[in-house]
Tab-separated table of C-alpha atoms in Angstrom:
chain	number	residue	atom	x	y	z
K	1109	MET	CA	-9.145	10.114	20.068
K	1110	ALA	CA	-10.963	8.896	17.014
K	1111	SER	CA	-14.504	7.738	16.354
K	1112	ASN	CA	-13.325	4.813	14.184
K	1113	ALA	CA	-10.467	2.583	15.258
K	1114	GLY	CA	-8.728	-0.444	13.758
K	1115	VAL	CA	-8.138	-3.184	16.323
K	1116	ARG	CA	-6.287	-5.801	14.311
K	1117	SER	CA	-3.204	-3.824	15.361
K	1118	PRO	CA	-2.727	-3.164	19.104
K	1119	TYR	CA	-5.025	-0.500	20.475
K	1120	PHE	CA	-3.897	1.032	23.773
K	1121	TYR	CA	-5.973	3.017	26.221
K	1122	SER	CA	-3.793	5.021	28.602
K	1123	ILE	CA	-4.746	6.441	31.999
K	1124	SER	CA	-2.525	9.037	33.692
K	1125	TYR	CA	-3.021	10.332	37.228
K	1126	ALA	CA	-0.300	11.669	39.516
K	1127	GLY	CA	-0.245	9.533	42.648
K	1128	GLY	CA	-2.426	6.850	41.150
K	1129	GLU	CA	-1.479	3.276	42.028
K	1130	TYR	CA	-4.546	1.161	41.230
K	1131	PHE	CA	-6.131	1.512	37.799
K	1132	LYS	CA	-9.337	-0.199	36.672
K	1133	LEU	CA	-10.650	-0.139	33.106
K	1134	ASN	CA	-14.196	-1.182	32.190
K	1135	VAL	CA	-14.639	-2.367	28.591
K	1136	THR	CA	-18.219	-2.170	27.343
K	1137	ILE	CA	-18.879	-3.694	23.914
K	1138	ASN	CA	-22.186	-3.435	22.055
K	1139	GLY	CA	-23.884	-2.077	25.146
K	1140	THR	CA	-22.771	-4.774	27.603
K	1141	LEU	CA	-19.918	-4.642	30.111
K	1142	ARG	CA	-17.655	-7.427	28.877
K	1143	TYR	CA	-14.349	-6.975	30.733
K	1144	THR	CA	-12.938	-5.308	33.821
K	1145	LEU	CA	-9.153	-4.941	33.695
K	1146	VAL	CA	-6.992	-3.979	36.668
K	1147	LYS	CA	-3.352	-2.862	36.839
K	1148	VAL	CA	-1.240	-1.849	39.799
K	1149	ALA	CA	1.132	0.823	38.501
K	1150	SER	CA	2.629	4.177	39.355
K	1151	ASP	CA	1.021	7.358	38.001
K	1152	GLU	CA	-0.099	5.788	34.714
K	1153	ALA	CA	-1.331	2.527	33.202
K	1154	HIS	CA	-1.659	1.289	29.629
K	1155	PHE	CA	-4.208	-1.305	28.499
K	1156	ASP	CA	-4.179	-3.083	25.132
K	1157	VAL	CA	-7.848	-3.810	24.399
K	1158	SER	CA	-7.585	-4.814	20.736
K	1159	GLU	CA	-7.848	-8.602	21.088
K	1160	LEU	CA	-10.708	-8.294	23.543
K	1161	ILE	CA	-12.690	-6.172	21.095
K	1162	ARG	CA	-11.922	-8.368	18.074
K	1163	ASP	CA	-13.779	-11.222	19.743
K	1164	TYR	CA	-16.970	-9.221	19.168
K	1165	ILE	CA	-16.394	-8.390	15.502
K	1166	ASP	CA	-18.097	-11.226	13.641
K	1167	ILE	CA	-17.771	-10.556	9.917
K	1168	THR	CA	-19.991	-12.494	7.532
K	1169	TYR	CA	-20.475	-12.065	3.797
K	1170	ASN	CA	-23.240	-13.665	1.756
K	1171	GLY	CA	-22.740	-11.924	-1.572
K	1172	SER	CA	-24.106	-8.496	-0.622
K	1173	MET	CA	-21.940	-5.601	0.508
K	1174	PRO	CA	-23.172	-4.182	3.840
K	1175	LEU	CA	-25.086	-0.916	3.724
K	1176	ASP	CA	-23.530	0.374	6.962
K	1177	PRO	CA	-20.400	-1.419	8.258
K	1178	ALA	CA	-20.334	0.977	11.241
K	1179	ASP	CA	-23.577	-0.554	12.516
K	1180	SER	CA	-22.498	-3.257	14.978
K	1181	ALA	CA	-25.458	-5.370	13.840
K	1182	SER	CA	-23.687	-5.807	10.483
K	1183	GLY	CA	-20.880	-7.754	12.171
K	1184	TYR	CA	-18.194	-5.585	10.576
K	1185	SER	CA	-17.702	-3.422	13.658
K	1186	ALA	CA	-18.265	-3.225	17.391
K	1187	ASP	CA	-19.491	-0.329	19.519
K	1188	VAL	CA	-16.946	0.210	22.291
K	1189	SER	CA	-17.011	2.341	25.431
K	1190	LEU	CA	-14.055	2.545	27.844
K	1191	GLY	CA	-14.429	3.928	31.343
K	1192	TYR	CA	-11.917	3.970	34.180
K	1193	GLN	CA	-11.375	4.476	37.893
K	1194	VAL	CA	-8.128	5.349	39.700
K	1195	TRP	CA	-7.207	4.826	43.363
K	1196	THR	CA	-4.235	6.279	45.216
K	1197	ASN	CA	-3.118	3.040	46.817
K	1198	ALA	CA	-2.429	-0.448	45.493
K	1199	GLN	CA	-5.343	-1.939	47.469
K	1200	GLY	CA	-7.924	-0.062	45.424
K	1201	THR	CA	-9.147	2.269	48.162
K	1202	GLY	CA	-8.956	6.029	48.381
K	1203	GLY	CA	-10.640	6.838	45.089
K	1204	ALA	CA	-9.036	9.668	43.196
K	1205	ALA	CA	-10.479	9.934	39.697
K	1206	SER	CA	-12.956	8.369	37.316
K	1207	ASN	CA	-14.160	8.820	33.764
K	1208	GLY	CA	-17.525	7.742	32.432
K	1209	GLY	CA	-16.308	6.515	29.082
K	1210	PHE	CA	-14.705	7.101	25.738
K	1211	SER	CA	-16.714	5.659	22.851
K	1212	PHE	CA	-15.729	4.615	19.331
K	1213	ASN	CA	-16.512	2.157	16.544
K	1214	ALA	CA	-13.972	-0.650	16.204
K	1215	PHE	CA	-13.189	-2.281	12.851
K	1216	ASP	CA	-10.901	-5.160	11.927
K	1217	GLY	CA	-8.361	-2.734	10.426
K	1218	TYR	CA	-4.644	-2.430	10.984
K	1219	SER	CA	-1.698	-0.079	10.641
K	1220	TYR	CA	1.733	-0.806	9.210
K	1221	PHE	CA	4.879	-1.061	11.324
K	1222	GLU	CA	6.380	2.070	9.800
K	1223	ASP	CA	3.330	4.091	10.860
K	1224	GLN	CA	4.546	3.829	14.478
K	1225	ASP	CA	1.001	4.028	15.823
K	1226	ASP	CA	0.283	3.139	19.462
K	1227	ASP	CA	-3.247	2.729	18.231
K	1228	TYR	CA	-4.732	2.907	14.775
K	1229	ASN	CA	-7.465	5.365	13.897
K	1230	LEU	CA	-9.179	5.275	10.524
K	1231	PRO	CA	-8.866	8.545	8.576
K	1232	SER	CA	-11.759	10.857	9.343
K	1233	THR	CA	-12.440	11.869	5.728
K	1234	ALA	CA	-11.022	9.571	3.054
K	1235	VAL	CA	-11.710	6.786	0.593
K	1236	LEU	CA	-11.143	3.545	2.506
K	1237	LEU	CA	-9.031	1.968	-0.231
K	1238	THR	CA	-5.241	1.976	-0.392
K	1239	SER	CA	-5.314	1.893	-4.185
K	1240	LYS	CA	-7.613	4.522	-5.628
K	1241	THR	CA	-7.769	2.754	-9.019
K	1242	ILE	CA	-10.632	0.271	-9.378
K	1243	TRP	CA	-10.869	-2.274	-12.203
K	1244	LEU	CA	-14.331	-3.551	-13.084
K	1245	PRO	CA	-15.751	-5.685	-15.890
K	1246	GLU	CA	-17.678	-3.802	-18.523
K	1247	ASN	CA	-21.296	-2.995	-17.616
K	1248	THR	CA	-20.743	-4.071	-14.013
K	1249	ALA	CA	-21.573	-2.130	-10.863
K	1250	GLY	CA	-19.184	-1.891	-7.928
K	1251	THR	CA	-18.958	-0.754	-4.323
K	1252	PHE	CA	-16.441	0.848	-1.992
K	1253	TYR	CA	-16.555	2.733	1.314
K	1254	TYR	CA	-15.400	6.141	2.479
K	1255	THR	CA	-15.522	8.319	5.578
K	1256	ASN	CA	-16.872	11.853	5.739
K	1257	SER	CA	-16.281	13.457	9.162
K	1258	THR	CA	-15.789	9.901	10.523
K	1259	VAL	CA	-19.158	8.695	9.169
K	1260	VAL	CA	-18.677	5.504	7.120
K	1261	THR	CA	-20.651	5.612	3.872
K	1262	LYS	CA	-21.162	3.111	1.053
K	1263	TYR	CA	-20.476	4.352	-2.486
K	1264	ASP	CA	-22.159	2.513	-5.343
K	1265	ILE	CA	-20.414	2.632	-8.722
K	1266	SER	CA	-22.888	2.557	-11.603
K	1267	THR	CA	-22.591	0.093	-14.470
K	1268	SER	CA	-21.556	2.899	-16.830
K	1269	ALA	CA	-19.130	4.841	-14.588
K	1270	GLU	CA	-15.622	5.145	-16.024
K	1271	GLY	CA	-12.687	7.503	-15.565
K	1272	ASP	CA	-12.088	9.815	-12.611
K	1273	ILE	CA	-14.619	10.535	-9.883
K	1274	THR	CA	-14.154	12.619	-6.729
K	1275	VAL	CA	-15.186	11.138	-3.390
K	1276	ALA	CA	-14.306	12.530	0.055
K	1277	GLY	CA	-11.912	14.979	-1.607
K	1278	GLU	CA	-9.941	12.185	-3.306
K	1279	THR	CA	-9.760	11.076	-6.933
K	1280	VAL	CA	-10.873	7.518	-7.636
K	1281	THR	CA	-10.223	6.120	-11.106
K	1282	ILE	CA	-12.628	3.564	-12.580
K	1283	ASN	CA	-11.115	1.349	-15.291
K	1284	ARG	CA	-13.065	-1.178	-17.331
K	1285	PHE	CA	-11.799	-4.568	-18.522
K	1286	ASP	CA	-12.903	-6.435	-21.638
K	1287	CYS	CA	-14.150	-9.834	-20.415
K	1288	SER	CA	-15.014	-11.370	-23.781
K	1289	LYS	CA	-12.371	-14.130	-23.416
K	1290	TYR	CA	-12.754	-15.304	-19.795
K	1291	ASP	CA	-15.487	-14.970	-17.211
K	1292	PRO	CA	-14.197	-12.663	-14.455
K	1293	VAL	CA	-13.950	-13.912	-10.885
K	1294	LYS	CA	-14.833	-11.474	-8.104
K	1295	VAL	CA	-13.014	-11.789	-4.799
K	1296	VAL	CA	-14.218	-9.889	-1.742
K	1297	PHE	CA	-11.802	-9.515	1.170
K	1298	ILE	CA	-11.438	-7.460	4.349
K	1299	ASN	CA	-8.890	-4.737	3.633
K	1300	ARG	CA	-6.573	-2.805	5.966
K	1301	TYR	CA	-9.410	-0.487	6.999
K	1302	GLY	CA	-11.604	-3.408	8.044
K	1303	MET	CA	-13.888	-2.817	5.040
K	1304	PRO	CA	-15.012	-5.375	2.453
K	1305	GLN	CA	-13.234	-4.677	-0.830
K	1306	GLU	CA	-13.990	-6.054	-4.287
K	1307	LEU	CA	-11.108	-7.275	-6.450
K	1308	TYR	CA	-11.581	-8.844	-9.867
K	1309	PHE	CA	-9.496	-11.530	-11.563
K	1310	PHE	CA	-9.985	-11.305	-15.309
K	1311	GLY	CA	-7.679	-14.044	-16.596
K	1312	LYS	CA	-7.977	-17.807	-16.944
K	1313	THR	CA	-9.257	-19.749	-13.925
K	1314	ARG	CA	-8.282	-23.376	-13.293
K	1315	LYS	CA	-10.082	-25.663	-10.835
K	1316	SER	CA	-8.666	-28.723	-9.093
K	1317	ALA	CA	-9.187	-30.642	-5.855
K	1318	ASP	CA	-7.063	-32.173	-3.121
K	1319	PHE	CA	-8.143	-35.351	-1.349
K	1320	THR	CA	-6.893	-36.831	1.901
K	1321	TYR	CA	-7.772	-39.954	3.865
K	1322	ASP	CA	-6.556	-42.301	6.579
K	1323	GLN	CA	-6.159	-46.029	5.965
K	1324	TYR	CA	-6.175	-49.085	8.171
K	1325	LYS	CA	-5.811	-52.825	7.657
K	1326	SER	CA	-9.020	-54.667	8.428
K	1327	ALA	CA	-9.111	-58.046	10.187
K	1328	ASN	CA	-11.965	-59.408	8.112
K	1329	ILE	CA	-11.182	-63.118	8.472
K	1330	THR	CA	-13.525	-65.409	10.366
K	1331	PRO	CA	-12.402	-67.681	13.232
K	1332	GLY	CA	-12.533	-70.530	10.740
K	1333	GLY	CA	-9.983	-68.836	8.496
K	1334	VAL	CA	-12.488	-67.793	5.844
K	1335	TYR	CA	-12.520	-64.376	4.222
K	1336	SER	CA	-14.271	-62.715	1.308
K	1337	LYS	CA	-12.271	-61.645	-1.688
K	1338	TYR	CA	-14.872	-58.908	-2.253
K	1339	GLU	CA	-14.262	-57.192	1.071
K	1340	HIS	CA	-11.611	-54.486	1.469
K	1341	GLN	CA	-8.507	-55.609	3.325
K	1342	TYR	CA	-7.266	-52.002	3.451
K	1343	LYS	CA	-10.063	-49.615	4.292
K	1344	LYS	CA	-10.256	-45.835	3.946
K	1345	LEU	CA	-11.242	-43.648	6.856
K	1346	ASN	CA	-11.942	-39.908	7.131
K	1347	ALA	CA	-11.833	-39.347	3.373
K	1348	LYS	CA	-12.054	-35.589	2.675
K	1349	GLY	CA	-11.639	-33.242	-0.243
K	1350	LYS	CA	-11.233	-29.516	-0.896
K	1351	SER	CA	-11.648	-27.557	-4.102
K	1352	LYS	CA	-8.744	-25.399	-5.221
K	1353	TYR	CA	-8.526	-22.685	-7.848
K	1354	VAL	CA	-5.780	-20.835	-9.660
K	1355	ILE	CA	-7.006	-17.326	-10.482
K	1356	ASN	CA	-5.330	-14.724	-12.654
K	1357	THR	CA	-5.755	-10.950	-12.749
K	1358	GLY	CA	-5.049	-10.608	-16.451
K	1359	PHE	CA	-2.966	-7.596	-17.470
K	1360	VAL	CA	-3.809	-4.653	-15.248
K	1361	SER	CA	-2.028	-1.567	-13.922
K	1362	GLU	CA	0.474	-1.653	-11.063
K	1363	ASP	CA	-2.204	-0.114	-8.825
K	1364	TYR	CA	-3.156	-3.755	-8.156
K	1365	ASN	CA	0.017	-4.177	-6.055
K	1366	ASP	CA	-1.480	-2.701	-2.892
K	1367	SER	CA	-4.710	-4.661	-3.241
K	1368	ILE	CA	-2.868	-7.950	-3.805
K	1369	GLU	CA	-0.753	-7.279	-0.700
K	1370	GLU	CA	-3.820	-6.621	1.431
K	1371	LEU	CA	-5.587	-9.678	0.010
K	1372	LEU	CA	-2.653	-11.883	1.032
K	1373	MET	CA	-2.722	-10.399	4.551
K	1374	SER	CA	-6.502	-10.598	4.871
K	1375	GLU	CA	-7.865	-13.208	7.253
K	1376	GLN	CA	-11.228	-13.430	5.495
K	1377	ALA	CA	-12.003	-13.638	1.787
K	1378	TRP	CA	-14.773	-14.924	-0.460
K	1379	MET	CA	-14.967	-15.705	-4.161
K	1380	HIS	CA	-17.871	-15.386	-6.581
K	1381	ILE	CA	-17.661	-18.275	-9.054
K	1382	ASP	CA	-20.188	-20.519	-10.824
K	1383	SER	CA	-22.991	-18.259	-9.567
K	1384	THR	CA	-22.011	-19.113	-5.981
K	1385	VAL	CA	-20.232	-17.290	-3.168
K	1386	ARG	CA	-17.493	-19.479	-1.685
K	1387	PRO	CA	-15.378	-18.711	1.402
K	1388	ILE	CA	-11.721	-19.115	0.472
K	1389	ASN	CA	-8.243	-19.101	1.961
K	1390	ILE	CA	-5.329	-17.774	-0.061
K	1391	LEU	CA	-2.705	-20.511	-0.416
K	1392	SER	CA	-0.146	-18.306	-2.153
K	1393	SER	CA	2.220	-17.129	0.573
K	1394	SER	CA	4.557	-14.921	-1.426
K	1395	VAL	CA	4.348	-12.612	-4.395
K	1396	ALA	CA	6.806	-10.626	-6.485
K	1397	TYR	CA	5.478	-7.099	-6.848
K	1398	ARG	CA	5.347	-6.008	-10.450
K	1399	THR	CA	5.707	-2.586	-12.024
K	1400	SER	CA	5.075	-1.443	-15.568
K	1401	LEU	CA	8.637	-0.089	-15.721
K	1402	ASN	CA	10.278	-3.429	-14.938
K	1403	ASP	CA	7.701	-5.882	-16.230
K	1404	GLN	CA	5.978	-3.981	-19.050
K	1405	MET	CA	2.621	-5.529	-18.114
K	1406	VAL	CA	1.340	-6.292	-14.596
K	1407	GLU	CA	-0.298	-9.673	-13.962
K	1408	TYR	CA	-0.786	-11.775	-10.832
K	1409	THR	CA	-1.635	-15.443	-10.410
K	1410	LEU	CA	-2.832	-16.738	-7.031
K	1411	GLU	CA	-3.767	-20.155	-5.731
K	1412	VAL	CA	-6.796	-20.280	-3.450
K	1413	GLU	CA	-8.578	-23.036	-1.579
K	1414	GLN	CA	-12.229	-23.335	-0.704
K	1415	ALA	CA	-12.453	-22.886	3.075
K	1416	ASN	CA	-14.634	-25.926	3.705
K	1417	ASP	CA	-14.639	-29.641	2.947
K	1418	LEU	CA	-16.495	-30.982	-0.077
K	1419	ILE	CA	-18.319	-33.338	2.310
K	1420	SER	CA	-20.326	-31.660	5.048
K	1421	THR	CA	-18.449	-32.312	8.294
K	1422	MET	CA	-20.071	-29.638	10.471
K	1423	ARG	CA	-20.904	-31.002	13.916
């Protein structure tokens, strides 16, 4: 079993013991026993613990990439220990076997259906990016993460780095984009490995807003039949607004395909714009993948929405 696991896909812990009929699994997360699961089965039992663990992964992003996502204090992961006991009858008496615990770091990563994984383990030594081509504005630093013997490490790209670099035995290509026409927009999202990933949109950005409200008819007439012509007869209630943006990658290589796919499937994303970090939701729900062979140039346009109301409604 692995030291780093992705729990956005199902993650099963299996217990096998000949003659076992009562299986108990203790799930300890971040040093505290959180769950005790029991199954009555014959010889073996399987527990899916992924959703239980995800409740304790609390990802936040404030504009800075975390130094160590494997540290549970960062919110990007959880420290998990699984221990079990087995009894030879369905009443939970006649103890037969026990195990003190199997420990691992859990991230909000996932596998694909075609991988046919019963559980998903992050690669032990690899760059934690599906696309190994990174596009950055000129004179701009960047960040990505990799594993080396399961240890998660942050890699800082210098402002002058360009071309091929070798990290964790893999080739990563750094491309630079001329941003003299439009100000680039940086999006940070949680990728398939559960890591924050930077993705730049170099084309034109358009901002708009959507507004919603309820309306009711007011009975503003006095018992004497008098009313004011300056008072609203139809009044607005619960008026709200959200900012929306249309962002464009500009013309990039088809290596962006994988990153766009993961961005659309990400449950958490943020955008750097107007010197502010804004939490966003991706409104675009479909995309036609582009290739240089079929489309000559590769460009993507996405619609995103700020993930909060313009008016503070937190209660």
